[in-house]
Amino acid sequence: MGGSIGKIIYVNGPVVKANNMRTFKMREMVTVGDKKLIGEVISIDGDIGTIQVYEETTGLKIDDDIVSTGKPLSVTLGPGIVGNIFDGIQRPLNIIFDSTGNFIKEGIGLATIDKSKKWFVKLTKKNGDYIHGGDIFGEVEETKLVKHYLMVPPNIKGKIEYIADDGEYDLNTTLIRLDSGEELKMYQEWPVRIPRPVKERMPIQKPLITGQRVIDTFFPIAKGGTAAIPGGFGTGKTMTQHQLAKWSDADIIVYIGCGERGNEMTEVLEDFPKLIDPSSNLPLMNRTILIANTSNMPVAAREASIYTGITIAEYFRDMGYNVAVMADSTSRWAEALREISGRLEEMPAEEGYPAYLPSRLAEFYERAGYVKTLNEKEASVTIIGAVSPAGGDFSEPVTQNTKRFVSAFLGLDRKLAYSRHYPAINWLSSYSGYISHLEDWYSENVSKDMMNLRGEMLKILQEENKLQEIVKLVGEDVLPDEQRLILETAKLLKVGYLQQNAYHKDDTYVPLDKQYLMLKVIDKFYKEAQQVIKIGVPISTIKTSDMFYKIIKMKYEIPNDYGDLFNKMLEEIDEYFLNLKKAYEGD
Amino acid sequence: MSREYLSLKKIEGPLVVVEGVEGVSYNEIVEIKLKDGLKHGKVVQIQDDVAVVQVFENTSGMTVDDVSVKFTGRPLEIKLSREILGRTFNGIGEAIDGGGPIFTGIKLDVNGSPINPVARRYPRNYIQTGISAIDTLTTLIRGQKLPIFSGNGLPHNKIAAQIVKQAKIAEGEGEFAVVFAAMGIKHDDAHYFMKTFQDSGVLDRVVMFMNLADDPVVERIVTPRCALTAAEYLAFYENMNILVIMTDITSYCEALREISAAREEVPGRKGYPGYLYSDLASLYERAGMVEGSKGSITQIPILTMPNDDITHPIPDLTGYITEGQIVLSREIFQKNIYPPINILPSLSRLMKDGIGEGYTRDDHPDVANQIFSSYSRVQEVIALAQVIGEDELSDVDRKYLEFGRAFEYKFLTQGFEENRDIIKSLEIAWDILSILPKNELDRINPKFIDEYYRG
């Protein structure tokens, strides 16, 4: 029940305390002060309640009112979400723009998706049908890419007594009335801190294909899996997240800009409507949802933005979609927790972070999963979280605790970034726990020896790293040619394969079969070179050959619709080494 | 409603506590009348009838009695009009150049409000600074926030002055002005800037907010906010292109820590408050361009890295918010190279959309990429040469050493008075890249190599 009123007795930044709060519920949404700022009750101690406020608290006074709304912090789920940009508590930024202009002011009150907009609804049930939570009763074409299925909220069931005809309706129109008296509309509300229910969780089985070679080939992310991308500033976390948002083969992308730069959100807003999705030929914005709490927006809303994003993702998952959530950056979220915890004068654990940091991180990442939905569809939520470790030091609490709860770890390396090796994913410190789950998928869908090749190439990179230690001491020239070949092959891999140019029209997204063929070419070159070195061909001949540079440049020269170019390349390699052999054996 | 209270309960460092107050609001400005003058403060915490006030000026000499505390009910506001151009203010926006206060114009809250991301215009136009290393490798874009990470004794002021002197935006793109915020810098540094502004004839286009090293610490917290409010006024009300120089961010952060400690807050890393990130963001994020205005705010914050440590919380958190950084190196400075920019950790995040065809020249992105990659290789070769000696290096590695030297002495090095346009900088870049064999240039599109490679 709404309407209870508390009185403010304490204000410190986003934290407000009030008395007369006995009738308020924990985690209930409230309005604060004359400007009706939005807040959430985060603790109740007898008569005194503590509230975190999602807007700037300047101007709040002692004795100002706290008004109960009777419901927890929730998001409104219905058509109008896709292609939109929201703040941390799901208020559309363009509605805020209409009401307060270029700058975000406080006191806008609650706003959400436009409920007066009319959508054409096709209803798929009929009078007398029994429906349960999760059942689909209608469809709306939300964008050209996304069909929005209208679902019965999870906790409702009954027999349909009234159902509207197909037609154009706004969000407030009752589409279905049940015998229990419940009315179903185009939208439903869901509290952000509670995961939406599913029928069952299923084992991981498919990769999330990203078109990024170092990820797809070496450290794959699974649909329904979790991945963390940690890296100091300037190592390309946001760049990597943008590339994943652009090219991964999810049906829906939820991009949470959590405590990051305003211009980055603007970049997404300007770029995505222009970028074309390779599978549907429609602008990527048609499948993208943005949540923006830039670093100068209120810190409490930063804490909420992560939950708002994941709840929206779960809602689309329930329709049967594969959803990918990019959270950039989870460290800012953890810092928001720390800031509020500090203002509450809670006992700090490591580096001032609250002791409940690990459990909050676990709760968040565990909302990912490959599931069977209530309406018996297979769907998934994948979470890819960027981590911004202080000082670029991976031993800090957020990185360490995140590592415990994610299966794929894509560590970004400052040294690689300095030499502009992008994506700067360090192949030695990164790992993917999904290899064993995905092995079968790769051998069925790409090639039987894909995983084998992957292993061999990783071994070369590993050996190169050891050899570099020696090279640093004595120089490269003293190594035997067999070992120098490893160095050169590693160079092929690094420059020709691991480095990927996000601004090149072909190289920005590379399909899996091309990735495989590229690896195949490098492997062939390596094996043939091993043979000729045995008969005394010097490494310097091989590494300065045109063939070598052709392989380095193949990522640019061979387009994604490569035809028989790779076959030609493999033949050329054969021919090159044959000629080499002839020349040397002829001596 | 004016409410006055006649005594304080407690004075501690920059904070005073007033008891028995009514109707006080969070963050409002307080006027404290003493026998010998007026001080200002801001409400930072209220609990029941107790208000904690942070005093901008020094609290020394204050007594708990014989004062009159007045709550104004308003946040800190400053008056702004075109007349501020050419004027000098103190850290809380009061004129100190003898020209009297600003009378006409509008009053704006110095705390500002976050720019709505949907209202931003994405920055794409580059500013030519005339410095090769910046223009070619870490291009400054209009509306960007690009800090200089420096160390004590390094010539960051000189570089900032050279940028102000030479910064050029495309013709016919509106008026240009500089807003200068000094936070805890030395008097001679302040004079240096004033003299440079004078010499380059921009003094009547500069607005200065001065909080020098011996000025009150708390005032330092509002200094950049006053400066940025003035910048927002000039950019978004008067459609001007504004370059904001803020120096020294390190002093600002230390002031923040001092106050946080006085308030007995839970400290984060190295004693800095847990909200340092949000606080810095509330400054840096005020750079940018918005819909419906031709103006822009470009920020060049300067910070001195304590002990030259880039992982210290101040440069670290700054780097996470700003759109890149220009890092100065003591090692390069000691080689007598000006400007001593270490390009490897330097970065401009926005340059990718503001260079190349249609902006600078088509080969620019590849050239920049190649220099970063080759110069990073140079460092490996130098390390190797130190172990095995230069004579033992392979031919290619010796070429790299030669390239490295040419880079530092021909490309990086330039005079304080030397203003190179972007084409000139790119030509020098090709001169030095041509030292390397063609097939070492693996980041450059072959068609550019055919066009520009020397010999």
JSON list of C-alpha atoms in Angstrom, two decimals, chain A residues 213-285:
[
{"chain": "A", "resi": 213, "resn": "ARG", "atom": "CA", "xyz": [39.50, -14.24, -34.18]},
{"chain": "A", "resi": 214, "resn": "VAL", "atom": "CA", "xyz": [41.23, -14.21, -30.81]},
{"chain": "A", "resi": 215, "resn": "ILE", "atom": "CA", "xyz": [37.90, -14.83, -29.07]},
{"chain": "A", "resi": 216, "resn": "ASP", "atom": "CA", "xyz": [36.19, -17.29, -31.40]},
{"chain": "A", "resi": 217, "resn": "THR", "atom": "CA", "xyz": [39.28, -19.37, -32.07]},
{"chain": "A", "resi": 218, "resn": "PHE", "atom": "CA", "xyz": [41.23, -19.19, -28.87]},
{"chain": "A", "resi": 219, "resn": "PHE", "atom": "CA", "xyz": [38.97, -18.12, -26.00]},
{"chain": "A", "resi": 220, "resn": "PRO", "atom": "CA", "xyz": [35.36, -18.69, -27.04]},
{"chain": "A", "resi": 221, "resn": "ILE", "atom": "CA", "xyz": [32.43, -17.29, -25.11]},
{"chain": "A", "resi": 222, "resn": "ALA", "atom": "CA", "xyz": [29.35, -19.52, -24.85]},
{"chain": "A", "resi": 223, "resn": "LYS", "atom": "CA", "xyz": [25.72, -18.58, -25.33]},
{"chain": "A", "resi": 224, "resn": "GLY", "atom": "CA", "xyz": [24.43, -18.40, -21.79]},
{"chain": "A", "resi": 225, "resn": "GLY", "atom": "CA", "xyz": [27.95, -18.08, -20.44]},
{"chain": "A", "resi": 226, "resn": "THR", "atom": "CA", "xyz": [29.82, -15.36, -18.63]},
{"chain": "A", "resi": 227, "resn": "ALA", "atom": "CA", "xyz": [32.97, -13.53, -19.59]},
{"chain": "A", "resi": 228, "resn": "ALA", "atom": "CA", "xyz": [35.04, -10.79, -18.04]},
{"chain": "A", "resi": 229, "resn": "ILE", "atom": "CA", "xyz": [37.24, -8.35, -19.92]},
{"chain": "A", "resi": 230, "resn": "PRO", "atom": "CA", "xyz": [39.61, -6.70, -17.44]},
{"chain": "A", "resi": 231, "resn": "GLY", "atom": "CA", "xyz": [42.11, -4.07, -18.47]},
{"chain": "A", "resi": 232, "resn": "GLY", "atom": "CA", "xyz": [43.70, -0.84, -17.37]},
{"chain": "A", "resi": 233, "resn": "PHE", "atom": "CA", "xyz": [42.68, 2.39, -19.04]},
{"chain": "A", "resi": 234, "resn": "GLY", "atom": "CA", "xyz": [43.56, 2.69, -22.69]},
{"chain": "A", "resi": 235, "resn": "THR", "atom": "CA", "xyz": [43.78, -1.07, -23.25]},
{"chain": "A", "resi": 236, "resn": "GLY", "atom": "CA", "xyz": [40.60, -1.17, -25.30]},
{"chain": "A", "resi": 237, "resn": "LYS", "atom": "CA", "xyz": [37.86, -2.56, -23.04]},
{"chain": "A", "resi": 238, "resn": "THR", "atom": "CA", "xyz": [35.19, -0.34, -24.49]},
{"chain": "A", "resi": 239, "resn": "MET", "atom": "CA", "xyz": [36.44, -0.93, -28.02]},
{"chain": "A", "resi": 240, "resn": "THR", "atom": "CA", "xyz": [36.21, -4.70, -27.46]},
{"chain": "A", "resi": 241, "resn": "GLN", "atom": "CA", "xyz": [32.74, -4.39, -25.92]},
{"chain": "A", "resi": 242, "resn": "HIS", "atom": "CA", "xyz": [31.60, -2.29, -28.89]},
{"chain": "A", "resi": 243, "resn": "GLN", "atom": "CA", "xyz": [32.95, -4.87, -31.32]},
{"chain": "A", "resi": 244, "resn": "LEU", "atom": "CA", "xyz": [31.07, -7.61, -29.46]},
{"chain": "A", "resi": 245, "resn": "ALA", "atom": "CA", "xyz": [27.88, -5.54, -29.40]},
{"chain": "A", "resi": 246, "resn": "LYS", "atom": "CA", "xyz": [28.20, -4.98, -33.10]},
{"chain": "A", "resi": 247, "resn": "TRP", "atom": "CA", "xyz": [29.08, -8.41, -34.38]},
{"chain": "A", "resi": 248, "resn": "SER", "atom": "CA", "xyz": [28.13, -11.16, -31.95]},
{"chain": "A", "resi": 249, "resn": "ASP", "atom": "CA", "xyz": [25.36, -13.42, -33.20]},
{"chain": "A", "resi": 250, "resn": "ALA", "atom": "CA", "xyz": [22.90, -12.70, -30.39]},
{"chain": "A", "resi": 251, "resn": "ASP", "atom": "CA", "xyz": [19.32, -11.70, -31.22]},
{"chain": "A", "resi": 252, "resn": "ILE", "atom": "CA", "xyz": [19.23, -8.86, -28.71]},
{"chain": "A", "resi": 253, "resn": "ILE", "atom": "CA", "xyz": [22.06, -6.78, -27.27]},
{"chain": "A", "resi": 254, "resn": "VAL", "atom": "CA", "xyz": [21.67, -4.96, -23.97]},
{"chain": "A", "resi": 255, "resn": "TYR", "atom": "CA", "xyz": [24.53, -2.49, -23.60]},
{"chain": "A", "resi": 256, "resn": "ILE", "atom": "CA", "xyz": [24.94, -1.06, -20.11]},
{"chain": "A", "resi": 257, "resn": "GLY", "atom": "CA", "xyz": [27.19, 1.98, -20.01]},
{"chain": "A", "resi": 258, "resn": "CYS", "atom": "CA", "xyz": [27.80, 1.98, -16.28]},
{"chain": "A", "resi": 259, "resn": "GLY", "atom": "CA", "xyz": [29.83, 4.92, -15.03]},
{"chain": "A", "resi": 260, "resn": "GLU", "atom": "CA", "xyz": [31.59, 5.42, -18.34]},
{"chain": "A", "resi": 261, "resn": "ARG", "atom": "CA", "xyz": [32.01, 8.31, -20.76]},
{"chain": "A", "resi": 262, "resn": "GLY", "atom": "CA", "xyz": [29.10, 10.26, -22.19]},
{"chain": "A", "resi": 263, "resn": "ASN", "atom": "CA", "xyz": [30.71, 10.50, -25.60]},
{"chain": "A", "resi": 264, "resn": "GLU", "atom": "CA", "xyz": [30.93, 6.71, -25.79]},
{"chain": "A", "resi": 265, "resn": "MET", "atom": "CA", "xyz": [27.17, 6.38, -25.44]},
{"chain": "A", "resi": 266, "resn": "THR", "atom": "CA", "xyz": [26.74, 9.10, -28.06]},
{"chain": "A", "resi": 267, "resn": "GLU", "atom": "CA", "xyz": [29.08, 7.17, -30.33]},
{"chain": "A", "resi": 268, "resn": "VAL", "atom": "CA", "xyz": [26.89, 4.07, -30.04]},
{"chain": "A", "resi": 269, "resn": "LEU", "atom": "CA", "xyz": [23.80, 6.18, -30.64]},
{"chain": "A", "resi": 270, "resn": "GLU", "atom": "CA", "xyz": [25.34, 7.67, -33.78]},
{"chain": "A", "resi": 271, "resn": "ASP", "atom": "CA", "xyz": [27.08, 4.55, -35.12]},
{"chain": "A", "resi": 272, "resn": "PHE", "atom": "CA", "xyz": [24.65, 1.71, -34.53]},
{"chain": "A", "resi": 273, "resn": "PRO", "atom": "CA", "xyz": [21.79, 3.06, -36.64]},
{"chain": "A", "resi": 274, "resn": "LYS", "atom": "CA", "xyz": [24.29, 3.24, -39.52]},
{"chain": "A", "resi": 275, "resn": "LEU", "atom": "CA", "xyz": [25.94, -0.15, -39.02]},
{"chain": "A", "resi": 276, "resn": "ILE", "atom": "CA", "xyz": [24.38, -3.05, -40.85]},
{"chain": "A", "resi": 277, "resn": "ASP", "atom": "CA", "xyz": [23.87, -6.42, -39.21]},
{"chain": "A", "resi": 278, "resn": "PRO", "atom": "CA", "xyz": [25.57, -9.00, -41.47]},
{"chain": "A", "resi": 279, "resn": "SER", "atom": "CA", "xyz": [22.82, -11.62, -41.08]},
{"chain": "A", "resi": 280, "resn": "SER", "atom": "CA", "xyz": [19.72, -9.47, -41.62]},
{"chain": "A", "resi": 281, "resn": "ASN", "atom": "CA", "xyz": [21.06, -6.44, -43.52]},
{"chain": "A", "resi": 282, "resn": "LEU", "atom": "CA", "xyz": [19.20, -4.14, -41.13]},
{"chain": "A", "resi": 283, "resn": "PRO", "atom": "CA", "xyz": [20.72, -1.47, -38.89]},
{"chain": "A", "resi": 284, "resn": "LEU", "atom": "CA", "xyz": [22.13, -2.88, -35.65]},
{"chain": "A", "resi": 285, "resn": "MET", "atom": "CA", "xyz": [20.12, -0.41, -33.61]}
]
